[in-house]
PDB file of C-alpha atoms in Angstrom:
ATOM      1  CA  LEU Y1189     127.853  77.479  81.993  1.00 45.00           C
ATOM      2  CA  ARG Y1190     129.231  74.322  82.992  1.00 49.00           C
ATOM      3  CA  ARG Y1191     126.908  72.042  85.185  1.00 49.00           C
ATOM      4  CA  ALA Y1192     129.724  70.847  87.130  1.00 47.00           C
ATOM      5  CA  ALA Y1193     130.213  74.855  88.518  1.00 49.00           C
ATOM      6  CA  LEU Y1194     126.569  75.020  89.512  1.00 51.00           C
ATOM      7  CA  PRO Y1195     125.401  74.320  92.969  1.00 53.00           C
ATOM      8  CA  ASP Y1196     123.211  71.362  93.875  1.00 54.00           C
ATOM      9  CA  ALA Y1197     119.905  72.181  93.278  1.00 51.00           C
ATOM     10  CA  ASP Y1198     117.560  71.938  96.711  1.00 54.00           C
ATOM     11  CA  PRO Y1199     114.410  69.664  96.652  1.00 54.00           C
ATOM     12  CA  ASP Y1200     112.582  72.264  98.353  1.00 54.00           C
ATOM     13  CA  SER Y1201     113.197  74.491  95.530  1.00 52.00           C
ATOM     14  CA  GLN Y1202     111.250  72.366  92.885  1.00 54.00           C
ATOM     15  CA  ARG Y1203     108.066  73.037  94.744  1.00 58.00           C
ATOM     16  CA  ILE Y1204     105.761  75.623  93.275  1.00 57.00           C
ATOM     17  CA  PRO Y1205     105.830  78.517  95.257  1.00 57.00           C
ATOM     18  CA  ILE Y1206     102.321  79.944  96.352  1.00 63.00           C
ATOM     19  CA  GLY Y1207     101.773  83.685  95.461  1.00 62.00           C
ATOM     20  CA  PRO Y1208     104.192  85.919  93.564  1.00 65.00           C
ATOM     21  CA  PRO Y1209     107.854  85.138  94.035  1.00 62.00           C
ATOM     22  CA  PRO Y1210     110.257  87.378  96.127  1.00 67.00           C
ATOM     23  CA  ARG Y1211     112.026  90.207  94.138  1.00 72.00           C
ATOM     24  CA  VAL Y1212     115.991  89.278  95.029  1.00 70.00           C
ATOM     25  CA  ALA Y1213     118.368  90.411  93.197  1.00 70.00           C
ATOM     26  CA  ARG Y1214     120.342  87.450  91.826  1.00 68.00           C
ATOM     27  CA  PRO Y1215     123.698  86.987  89.592  1.00 66.00           C
ATOM     28  CA  LEU Y1216     123.701  85.618  86.626  1.00 75.00           C
ATOM     29  CA  TYR Y1217     126.988  84.217  86.861  1.00 77.00           C
ATOM     30  CA  GLY Y1218     129.425  83.261  89.284  1.00 77.00           C
ATOM     31  CA  GLU Y1219     132.884  84.629  89.657  1.00 79.00           C
ATOM     32  CA  TRP Y1220     134.486  81.463  88.806  1.00 81.00           C
ATOM     33  CA  GLN Y1221     132.697  81.513  85.608  1.00 80.00           C
ATOM     34  CA  THR Y1222     134.047  84.972  84.146  1.00 81.00           C
ATOM     35  CA  SER Y1223     137.504  85.886  83.310  1.00 83.00           C
ATOM     36  CA  PRO Y1224     138.930  89.502  82.679  1.00 84.00           C
ATOM     37  CA  LEU Y1225     138.371  91.352  79.571  1.00 85.00           C
ATOM     38  CA  GLU Y1226     140.607  91.340  76.770  1.00 87.00           C
ATOM     39  CA  VAL Y1227     140.694  94.115  74.747  1.00 89.00           C
ATOM     40  CA  PRO Y1228     143.134  94.650  71.208  1.00 91.00           C
ATOM     41  CA  THR Y1229     145.952  96.991  71.322  1.00 92.00           C
ATOM     42  CA  ALA Y1230     146.308  99.710  68.618  1.00 91.00           C
ATOM     43  CA  GLN Y1231     149.324  99.308  66.436  1.00 89.00           C
ATOM     44  CA  GLY Y1232     150.700 101.413  63.963  1.00 87.00           C
ATOM     45  CA  GLY Y1233     148.610 104.143  64.398  1.00 87.00           C
ATOM     46  CA  ARG Y1234     145.207 101.641  63.268  1.00 91.00           C
ATOM     47  CA  VAL Y1235     142.590 101.561  65.706  1.00 93.00           C
ATOM     48  CA  PRO Y1236     141.239  97.819  66.001  1.00 92.00           C
ATOM     49  CA  ARG Y1237     137.467  97.463  64.910  1.00 91.00           C
ATOM     50  CA  ASN Y1238     135.123  94.778  65.239  1.00 91.00           C
ATOM     51  CA  ALA Y1239     133.445  92.970  62.508  1.00 90.00           C
ATOM     52  CA  TYR Y1240     130.898  95.730  61.933  1.00 90.00           C
ATOM     53  CA  GLY Y1241     133.394  98.500  61.300  1.00 90.00           C
ATOM     54  CA  HIS Y1242     133.228 100.424  64.768  1.00 92.00           C
ATOM     55  CA  VAL Y1243     134.118  99.847  68.214  1.00 93.00           C
ATOM     56  CA  ASP Y1244     131.858  99.133  71.080  1.00 92.00           C
ATOM     57  CA  VAL Y1245     132.218 101.582  74.157  1.00 92.00           C
ATOM     58  CA  LEU Y1246     130.000 100.326  76.395  1.00 89.00           C
ATOM     59  CA  SER Y1247     132.382 101.706  79.196  1.00 89.00           C
ATOM     60  CA  PRO Y1248     135.861 102.775  79.272  1.00 89.00           C
ATOM     61  CA  ALA Y1249     137.434  99.287  80.011  1.00 89.00           C
ATOM     62  CA  HIS Y1250     135.899  98.498  76.586  1.00 91.00           C
ATOM     63  CA  LEU Y1251     138.382 100.943  74.870  1.00 92.00           C
ATOM     64  CA  PRO Y1252     141.235  99.450  72.813  1.00 92.00           C
ATOM     65  CA  LEU Y1253     144.724 100.090  74.640  1.00 92.00           C
ATOM     66  CA  GLY Y1254     146.107 102.929  73.014  1.00 92.00           C
ATOM     67  CA  THR Y1255     143.214 104.529  71.801  1.00 93.00           C
ATOM     68  CA  MET Y1256     140.786 107.547  73.084  1.00 92.00           C
ATOM     69  CA  HIS Y1257     137.394 108.334  72.978  1.00 94.00           C
ATOM     70  CA  LEU Y1258     136.687 111.775  71.300  1.00 94.00           C
ATOM     71  CA  GLN Y1259     132.820 113.226  71.438  1.00 92.00           C
ATOM     72  CA  LEU Y1260     133.439 116.548  69.704  1.00 92.00           C
ATOM     73  CA  PRO Y1261     130.993 118.108  67.335  1.00 91.00           C
ATOM     74  CA  ARG Y1262     132.009 117.308  63.875  1.00 91.00           C
ATOM     75  CA  ILE Y1263     135.241 115.579  65.134  1.00 93.00           C
ATOM     76  CA  ALA Y1264     134.428 112.775  62.632  1.00 92.00           C
ATOM     77  CA  GLN Y1265     134.885 115.243  59.755  1.00 92.00           C
ATOM     78  CA  VAL Y1266     138.157 117.012  61.133  1.00 93.00           C
ATOM     79  CA  ALA Y1267     139.618 113.298  60.874  1.00 93.00           C
ATOM     80  CA  ARG Y1268     138.751 112.606  57.571  1.00 92.00           C
ATOM     81  CA  THR Y1269     140.603 116.285  56.593  1.00 91.00           C
ATOM     82  CA  LEU Y1270     143.678 115.448  58.369  1.00 91.00           C
ATOM     83  CA  GLY Y1271     143.670 111.735  57.436  1.00 91.00           C
ATOM     84  CA  VAL Y1272     143.634 110.164  60.944  1.00 92.00           C
ATOM     85  CA  ASP Y1273     142.493 106.586  61.372  1.00 93.00           C
ATOM     86  CA  TYR Y1274     139.228 106.544  63.293  1.00 94.00           C
ATOM     87  CA  ALA Y1275     136.311 104.407  64.346  1.00 94.00           C
ATOM     88  CA  PRO Y1276     132.760 105.026  65.094  1.00 94.00           C
ATOM     89  CA  ALA Y1277     132.212 104.587  68.926  1.00 94.00           C
ATOM     90  CA  MET Y1278     128.895 102.390  69.547  1.00 93.00           C
ATOM     91  CA  VAL Y1279     127.957 103.334  72.777  1.00 92.00           C
ATOM     92  CA  GLY Y1280     124.804 101.762  73.516  1.00 90.00           C
ATOM     93  CA  PHE Y1281     121.363 100.648  71.907  1.00 89.00           C
ATOM     94  CA  GLU Y1282     118.130 102.502  71.265  1.00 90.00           C
ATOM     95  CA  TRP Y1283     114.428 101.792  70.435  1.00 87.00           C
ATOM     96  CA  THR Y1284     113.761 103.301  67.149  1.00 85.00           C
ATOM     97  CA  SER Y1285     110.379 102.350  65.142  1.00 85.00           C
ATOM     98  CA  GLY Y1286     109.743  99.600  67.476  1.00 83.00           C
ATOM     99  CA  ARG Y1287     113.441  97.838  66.966  1.00 86.00           C
ATOM    100  CA  SER Y1288     116.969  98.135  68.909  1.00 87.00           C
ATOM    101  CA  VAL Y1289     119.256 100.410  66.828  1.00 90.00           C
ATOM    102  CA  PRO Y1290     123.107 100.784  67.996  1.00 90.00           C
ATOM    103  CA  ARG Y1291     123.683 104.446  69.017  1.00 92.00           C
ATOM    104  CA  PHE Y1292     127.023 106.322  68.189  1.00 93.00           C
ATOM    105  CA  ASP Y1293     128.750 108.974  69.762  1.00 93.00           C
ATOM    106  CA  GLY Y1294     132.219 110.457  69.112  1.00 93.00           C
ATOM    107  CA  ILE Y1295     135.003 108.378  67.428  1.00 94.00           C
ATOM    108  CA  VAL Y1296     137.805 106.440  68.470  1.00 95.00           C
ATOM    109  CA  VAL Y1297     141.497 107.563  67.564  1.00 94.00           C
ATOM    110  CA  CYS Y1298     144.811 106.403  68.516  1.00 94.00           C
ATOM    111  CA  ALA Y1299     146.216 108.509  71.706  1.00 92.00           C
ATOM    112  CA  GLU Y1300     149.418 110.184  69.821  1.00 92.00           C
ATOM    113  CA  HIS Y1301     146.910 111.617  67.266  1.00 92.00           C
ATOM    114  CA  GLU Y1302     144.636 112.998  69.955  1.00 91.00           C
ATOM    115  CA  ALA Y1303     146.493 116.609  70.426  1.00 92.00           C
ATOM    116  CA  LEU Y1304     146.363 116.821  66.521  1.00 93.00           C
ATOM    117  CA  LEU Y1305     143.062 116.108  66.147  1.00 93.00           C
ATOM    118  CA  ARG Y1306     141.379 118.564  69.223  1.00 93.00           C
ATOM    119  CA  GLU Y1307     143.658 121.858  67.285  1.00 93.00           C
ATOM    120  CA  GLY Y1308     142.157 120.875  64.052  1.00 92.00           C
ATOM    121  CA  HIS Y1309     138.720 120.871  66.145  1.00 92.00           C
ATOM    122  CA  ALA Y1310     139.368 124.145  67.439  1.00 92.00           C
ATOM    123  CA  GLN Y1311     140.324 125.784  64.173  1.00 92.00           C
ATOM    124  CA  VAL Y1312     137.341 124.060  62.330  1.00 91.00           C
ATOM    125  CA  MET Y1313     134.898 125.788  64.925  1.00 91.00           C
ATOM    126  CA  ASP Y1314     136.531 128.936  64.661  1.00 91.00           C
ATOM    127  CA  GLN Y1315     136.167 129.149  61.282  1.00 91.00           C
ATOM    128  CA  SER Y1316     132.306 128.015  61.425  1.00 89.00           C
ATOM    129  CA  LEU Y1317     131.756 130.822  63.433  1.00 91.00           C
ATOM    130  CA  GLU Y1318     133.580 133.244  61.410  1.00 92.00           C
ATOM    131  CA  ASP Y1319     131.509 131.921  58.561  1.00 91.00           C
ATOM    132  CA  GLU Y1320     128.264 131.987  60.723  1.00 90.00           C
ATOM    133  CA  ARG Y1321     129.134 135.652  61.547  1.00 92.00           C
ATOM    134  CA  ARG Y1322     129.678 136.650  57.853  1.00 93.00           C
ATOM    135  CA  ARG Y1323     126.454 135.055  56.780  1.00 93.00           C
ATOM    136  CA  THR Y1324     124.610 137.131  59.235  1.00 93.00           C
ATOM    137  CA  GLU Y1325     125.994 140.193  58.266  1.00 94.00           C
ATOM    138  CA  GLN Y1326     125.273 139.518  54.807  1.00 93.00           C
ATOM    139  CA  GLU Y1327     121.726 138.650  55.896  1.00 94.00           C
ATOM    140  CA  SER Y1328     121.320 141.817  57.770  1.00 94.00           C
ATOM    141  CA  ILE Y1329     122.749 143.924  54.885  1.00 94.00           C
ATOM    142  CA  VAL Y1330     120.053 142.715  52.542  1.00 94.00           C
ATOM    143  CA  GLN Y1331     117.591 143.406  54.761  1.00 94.00           C
ATOM    144  CA  TRP Y1332     118.413 147.071  55.504  1.00 94.00           C
ATOM    145  CA  ARG Y1333     118.353 147.531  51.699  1.00 94.00           C
ATOM    146  CA  GLN Y1334     114.797 146.057  51.390  1.00 94.00           C
ATOM    147  CA  LEU Y1335     114.051 148.364  54.247  1.00 94.00           C
ATOM    148  CA  LEU Y1336     115.477 151.344  53.030  1.00 93.00           C
ATOM    149  CA  ARG Y1337     113.605 150.416  49.460  1.00 94.00           C
ATOM    150  CA  LEU Y1338     110.275 150.310  50.647  1.00 94.00           C
ATOM    151  CA  LEU Y1339     110.768 153.611  52.659  1.00 93.00           C
ATOM    152  CA  ALA Y1340     111.962 155.246  49.654  1.00 93.00           C
ATOM    153  CA  THR Y1341     108.748 153.980  47.634  1.00 92.00           C
ATOM    154  CA  ASP Y1342     106.142 155.030  50.236  1.00 92.00           C
ATOM    155  CA  MET Y1343     107.925 158.540  50.416  1.00 91.00           C
ATOM    156  CA  GLN Y1344     107.473 158.564  46.529  1.00 90.00           C
ATOM    157  CA  LEU Y1345     103.862 157.588  46.625  1.00 90.00           C
ATOM    158  CA  ARG Y1346     102.974 160.259  49.358  1.00 90.00           C
ATOM    159  CA  ARG Y1347     104.511 162.971  47.565  1.00 88.00           C
ATOM    160  CA  GLN Y1348     102.831 162.124  44.064  1.00 87.00           C
ATOM    161  CA  TYR Y1349      99.098 160.921  45.346  1.00 86.00           C
ATOM    162  CA  CYS Y1350      98.573 162.347  48.900  1.00 80.00           C
ATOM    163  CA  THR Y1351      97.772 166.401  48.326  1.00 63.00           C
ATOM    164  CA  LEU Y1352      96.605 166.767  51.643  1.00 53.00           C
ATOM    165  CA  GLY Y1353      99.356 165.053  53.192  1.00 48.00           C
ATOM    166  CA  PRO Y1354     102.536 166.774  54.808  1.00 51.00           C
ATOM    167  CA  THR Y1355     104.251 168.175  51.872  1.00 49.00           C
ATOM    168  CA  ALA Y1356     101.272 170.364  50.780  1.00 49.00           C
ATOM    169  CA  THR Y1357     100.781 171.738  53.988  1.00 50.00           C
ATOM    170  CA  SER Y1358     104.479 172.541  54.506  1.00 50.00           C
ATOM    171  CA  SER Y1359     103.867 174.437  51.188  1.00 50.00           C
ATOM    172  CA  VAL Y1360     101.094 176.368  52.110  1.00 47.00           C
ATOM    173  CA  ASP Y1361     102.808 177.432  55.662  1.00 52.00           C
ATOM    174  CA  ALA Y1362     106.243 178.526  53.769  1.00 50.00           C
ATOM    175  CA  ARG Y1363     104.535 181.184  51.375  1.00 53.00           C
ATOM    176  CA  PRO Y1364     105.716 184.634  53.101  1.00 50.00           C
ATOM    177  CA  ASP Y1365     103.601 186.970  55.168  1.00 52.00           C
ATOM    178  CA  SER Y1366     102.205 189.967  53.570  1.00 48.00           C
ATOM    179  CA  GLY Y1367     102.344 191.967  56.915  1.00 48.00           C
ATOM    180  CA  SER Y1368      98.506 193.126  56.510  1.00 48.00           C
ATOM    181  CA  THR Y1369      96.248 193.524  59.191  1.00 47.00           C
ATOM    182  CA  ALA Y1370      92.893 192.801  56.476  1.00 47.00           C
ATOM    183  CA  ASP Y1371      90.470 190.414  56.823  1.00 51.00           C
ATOM    184  CA  SER Y1372      91.555 186.908  55.454  1.00 50.00           C
ATOM    185  CA  SER Y1373      88.074 185.639  54.685  1.00 52.00           C
ATOM    186  CA  PRO Y1374      87.573 185.004  50.900  1.00 52.00           C
ATOM    187  CA  ARG Y1375      86.040 187.680  48.962  1.00 55.00           C
ATOM    188  CA  GLU Y1376      83.928 187.305  45.772  1.00 55.00           C
ATOM    189  CA  VAL Y1377      85.480 188.501  42.686  1.00 50.00           C
ATOM    190  CA  PRO Y1378      83.347 190.552  40.336  1.00 55.00           C
ATOM    191  CA  ARG Y1379      82.869 189.046  36.758  1.00 57.00           C
ATOM    192  CA  PRO Y1380      83.658 191.357  33.909  1.00 54.00           C
ATOM    193  CA  ALA Y1381      80.841 192.570  31.874  1.00 52.00           C
ATOM    194  CA  ALA Y1382      80.096 191.235  28.378  1.00 51.00           C
ATOM    195  CA  VAL Y1383      81.738 193.311  25.706  1.00 50.00           C
ATOM    196  CA  ALA Y1384      80.700 192.988  21.944  1.00 49.00           C
ATOM    197  CA  THR Y1385      83.343 191.993  19.525  1.00 50.00           C
ATOM    198  CA  PRO Y1386      83.206 193.692  15.911  1.00 51.00           C
ATOM    199  CA  GLY Y1387      84.515 190.526  14.194  1.00 50.00           C
ATOM    200  CA  GLN Y1388      82.342 188.111  15.987  1.00 50.00           C
ATOM    201  CA  PRO Y1389      78.385 189.519  15.426  1.00 50.00           C
ATOM    202  CA  GLY Y1390      76.766 186.760  16.947  1.00 50.00           C
ATOM    203  CA  LYS Y1391      78.494 186.880  20.067  1.00 50.00           C
ATOM    204  CA  GLY Y1392      77.590 190.362  20.387  1.00 50.00           C
ATOM    205  CA  LYS Y1393      74.235 190.088  19.763  1.00 50.00           C
ATOM    206  CA  GLN Y1394      74.018 187.561  22.688  1.00 52.00           C
ATOM    207  CA  ALA Y1395      76.236 189.864  25.136  1.00 48.00           C
ATOM    208  CA  ALA Y1396      73.536 192.563  24.050  1.00 49.00           C
ATOM    209  CA  ARG Y1397      70.660 190.336  24.910  1.00 52.00           C
ATOM    210  CA  GLY Y1398      72.407 189.430  28.273  1.00 52.00           C
ATOM    211  CA  ALA Y1399      72.704 193.318  29.019  1.00 50.00           C
ATOM    212  CA  ALA Y1400      69.255 194.096  28.235  1.00 48.00           C
ATOM    213  CA  GLY Y1401      67.500 191.781  30.096  1.00 51.00           C
ATOM    214  CA  THR Y1402      65.669 194.433  32.323  1.00 53.00           C
ATOM    215  CA  GLN Y1403      64.930 197.022  29.176  1.00 55.00           C
ATOM    216  CA  PRO Y1404      61.251 197.041  27.799  1.00 56.00           C
ATOM    217  CA  ARG Y1405      60.170 194.886  25.203  1.00 57.00           C
ATOM    218  CA  HIS Y1406      59.298 197.317  22.241  1.00 53.00           C
ATOM    219  CA  LEU Y1407      62.880 198.670  23.197  1.00 52.00           C
ATOM    220  CA  ARG Y1408      64.718 195.062  22.926  1.00 55.00           C
ATOM    221  CA  GLN Y1409      62.457 194.067  19.778  1.00 53.00           C
ATOM    222  CA  ASN Y1410      64.451 197.262  17.910  1.00 51.00           C
ATOM    223  CA  ASP Y1411      68.001 196.114  19.118  1.00 53.00           C
ATOM    224  CA  GLU Y1412      67.415 192.787  17.775  1.00 52.00           C
ATOM    225  CA  LEU Y1413      66.396 194.236  14.299  1.00 50.00           C
ATOM    226  CA  LEU Y1414      69.600 196.309  14.222  1.00 49.00           C
TER     227      LEU Y1414
END
């Protein structure tokens, strides 16, 4: 600031005010202390940069002449793929970990490359959506295969170990009906009588003893002597 450009100080303004100072909006600089912003011009398809390698885009007026600010996802990757010159756009500052760091959003390119970049960006996004669809389809197929394998294993275990399950019930119900009206309650099957075998005398004696359990004692002794 030039001291001669500043207004003369009022002697009353040097006094210390009592109480809080009034909240009055005061300009930091006067119009006679400012000049129109001069921005560089893009030439030969090259974007002018600052000393840090990017472009300060604090407002639309800060854009270099002949350039465009593109704020699209993955637009920097598209520009690198197509070989188009670009510069990161610094749009402001933000506080991170107790310090102010620059914040970037989009890129700055020459105006003649805008249509090419937008077309390439549309193709990249379409391809990205197609890849995402194929990846989702493959994951769904794998999950369905796992589900079918689990179901097949479950059915096999049920047929092998669950004897009272649906399989056993269906096999009982599938037996043909005899058509008789007889009582279906279980009946006692008579046991066959023991018969002595000529080639096995020991077993014959045991069978005779079992059959003669009700005979008199002297008759049983005679049988044993025989």
